């Protein structure tokens, strides 16, 4: 097989896998969630972490943005789409796909800045946009959602680690590039 065909084949695999993972982000966000505060708590971020550890960064960002925005828009929370686009795009940057393994120490540590980004991004957005302006009460109310965000990241992290370890055992990343 020529080098050009091989590169096209890998790009096609990345594109197809991106579509599948974006659909999973949507399902794990829109349909497998628990209402909390002004939104809901879900495990969709775990799929974004997986995508960011498997796919090149632009594909991983697309997975998070498309899956998350569709979930917000189609589950009755379209006001959150701008925040989701920004938060999920940044979230994908904390993980790397450069290792042969999905679950690495670096990727596990990527969960921490993901949590911080989720808390700050959504809380500031809620305080400014949802509360219609800058106020101390708006910020206090927004940051009271921190426990829900922590639970969301905890559940997402468990999904990421369990599925990532299972995929690592199968040699998934190596087979993706063959």
Coordinates of C-alpha atoms in Angstrom, one line a residue:
X1 CA 0.0 0.0 0.0
X2 CA 1.4 3.4 -0.9
X3 CA 2.2 5.9 1.8
X4 CA -0.5 8.3 0.6
X5 CA -3.1 5.6 0.9
X6 CA -1.9 4.7 4.3
X7 CA -2.1 8.3 5.5
X8 CA -5.6 8.5 4.0
X9 CA -6.6 5.3 5.7
X10 CA -5.4 6.6 9.1
X11 CA -7.2 9.9 8.6
X12 CA -10.4 8.0 7.7
X13 CA -10.1 5.9 10.8
X14 CA -9.6 9.0 12.9
X15 CA -12.6 10.6 11.3
X16 CA -14.8 7.6 11.8
X17 CA -13.6 7.1 15.4
X18 CA -14.2 10.8 16.1
X19 CA -17.8 10.4 14.9
X20 CA -18.4 7.4 17.1
X21 CA -16.8 9.0 20.1
X22 CA -18.8 12.3 19.6
X23 CA -22.0 10.2 19.5
X24 CA -20.9 8.5 22.8
X25 CA -20.2 11.9 24.4
X26 CA -23.7 12.9 23.4
X27 CA -25.3 9.7 24.8
X28 CA -23.3 9.8 28.0
X29 CA -24.2 13.4 28.5
X30 CA -27.7 13.8 27.2
X31 CA -29.2 10.5 28.2
X32 CA -27.1 9.2 31.1
X33 CA -27.3 12.2 33.4
X34 CA -28.7 13.3 36.7
X35 CA -30.3 16.7 37.0
X36 CA -28.3 19.1 39.3
X37 CA -28.5 22.8 39.9
X38 CA -29.1 24.6 36.6
X39 CA -28.0 21.7 34.4
X40 CA -27.1 18.1 34.9
X41 CA -24.2 15.8 36.1
X42 CA -23.0 13.2 33.5
X43 CA -20.1 11.0 32.5
X44 CA -19.6 12.4 29.0
X45 CA -16.3 14.0 30.0
X46 CA -14.9 10.5 30.4
X47 CA -15.4 9.8 26.7
X48 CA -13.7 13.2 25.9
X49 CA -10.7 12.1 28.0
X50 CA -10.6 8.8 26.0
X51 CA -10.8 10.7 22.7
X52 CA -8.0 13.0 23.8
X53 CA -5.8 10.0 24.6
X54 CA -6.5 8.1 21.4
X55 CA -6.9 10.8 18.7
X56 CA -4.8 13.7 17.6
X57 CA -5.7 17.0 19.3
X58 CA -7.9 18.5 16.6
X59 CA -10.0 15.4 16.4
X60 CA -10.3 15.1 20.2
X61 CA -11.4 18.8 20.4
X62 CA -14.1 18.1 17.7
X63 CA -15.3 15.1 19.7
X64 CA -15.8 17.1 22.9
X65 CA -17.3 20.2 21.2
X66 CA -19.7 18.4 18.9
X67 CA -20.8 15.7 21.4
X68 CA -21.2 18.2 24.2
X69 CA -22.9 20.9 22.2
X70 CA -25.4 18.5 20.7
X71 CA -26.2 17.1 24.2
X72 CA -26.9 20.6 25.5
X73 CA -28.9 21.7 22.5
X74 CA -31.0 18.5 22.1
X75 CA -31.6 17.9 25.8
X76 CA -33.2 21.3 26.5
X77 CA -30.2 23.3 27.7
X78 CA -29.1 25.3 24.6
X79 CA -28.1 28.3 26.8
X80 CA -25.1 26.2 27.9
X81 CA -23.7 25.6 24.4
X82 CA -21.2 28.5 24.4
X83 CA -19.7 27.4 27.7
X84 CA -19.6 23.8 26.7
X85 CA -17.8 24.6 23.4
X86 CA -15.1 26.4 25.3
X87 CA -14.8 24.1 28.3
X88 CA -14.8 20.8 26.3
X89 CA -12.3 22.2 23.7
X90 CA -9.9 23.2 26.5
X91 CA -10.5 19.9 28.4
X92 CA -9.1 17.9 25.4
X93 CA -5.8 19.8 25.7
X94 CA -4.9 18.3 29.1
X95 CA -4.4 14.8 27.8
X96 CA -2.0 13.3 25.3
X97 CA -2.3 10.6 22.7
X98 CA 1.5 10.4 22.2
X99 CA 1.9 7.3 24.4
X100 CA 1.2 3.7 23.3
X101 CA -1.1 3.5 26.3
X102 CA -4.3 5.4 27.1
X103 CA -4.0 5.3 30.8
X104 CA -0.7 6.9 31.7
X105 CA 0.4 8.9 34.7
X106 CA 0.3 12.1 32.6
X107 CA -3.2 11.4 31.4
X108 CA -4.4 10.6 34.9
X109 CA -2.9 13.9 36.1
X110 CA -4.8 15.6 33.2
X111 CA -8.0 15.0 35.2
X112 CA -7.0 17.7 37.7
X113 CA -6.9 20.7 35.3
X114 CA -10.0 19.3 33.6
X115 CA -11.8 19.6 36.9
X116 CA -10.6 23.1 37.4
X117 CA -11.5 24.1 33.9
X118 CA -15.0 22.6 34.4
X119 CA -15.6 24.4 37.7
X120 CA -14.3 27.8 36.6
X121 CA -15.6 27.7 33.1
X122 CA -19.1 26.7 33.9
X123 CA -19.4 28.7 37.1
X124 CA -18.2 32.0 35.6
X125 CA -20.5 31.4 32.6
X126 CA -23.4 30.8 34.9
X127 CA -22.6 33.8 37.0
X128 CA -22.3 36.1 34.0
X129 CA -24.7 34.8 31.5
X130 CA -27.3 32.7 33.3
X131 CA -27.6 35.2 36.2
X132 CA -27.7 38.1 33.6
X133 CA -24.9 40.2 34.9
X134 CA -22.2 40.6 37.4
X135 CA -23.2 40.2 41.1
X136 CA -21.8 38.8 44.2
X137 CA -25.0 36.6 44.7
X138 CA -24.7 35.3 41.1
X139 CA -21.1 34.2 41.7
X140 CA -21.9 32.6 45.0
X141 CA -24.9 30.7 43.5
X142 CA -22.8 29.6 40.5
X143 CA -19.9 28.3 42.6
X144 CA -22.3 26.4 44.8
X145 CA -22.4 23.9 41.9
X146 CA -18.8 22.8 42.7
X147 CA -19.9 19.5 44.4
X148 CA -21.9 18.5 41.3
X149 CA -18.9 19.3 39.0
X150 CA -16.7 17.2 41.3
X151 CA -19.0 14.3 41.1
X152 CA -19.2 14.7 37.3
X153 CA -15.4 14.6 37.0
X154 CA -15.2 11.7 39.4
X155 CA -17.7 9.5 37.5
X156 CA -16.1 10.6 34.2
X157 CA -12.6 9.7 35.5
X158 CA -13.8 6.2 36.6
X159 CA -15.2 5.6 33.1
X160 CA -12.0 6.9 31.5
X161 CA -9.7 4.7 33.6
X162 CA -11.8 1.5 33.4
X163 CA -12.4 1.7 29.7
X164 CA -8.9 3.0 29.0
X165 CA -7.3 0.1 30.9
X166 CA -9.5 -2.4 29.0
X167 CA -8.6 -0.8 25.6
X168 CA -4.9 -0.8 26.7
X169 CA -5.1 -4.6 27.3
X170 CA -6.4 -5.1 23.8
X171 CA -3.7 -3.0 22.2
X172 CA -6.3 -0.7 20.7
X173 CA -4.1 2.2 19.9
X174 CA -1.6 0.1 18.0
X175 CA -4.4 -1.6 15.9
X176 CA -5.8 1.8 15.1
X177 CA -2.7 2.8 13.1
X178 CA -2.3 -0.5 11.2

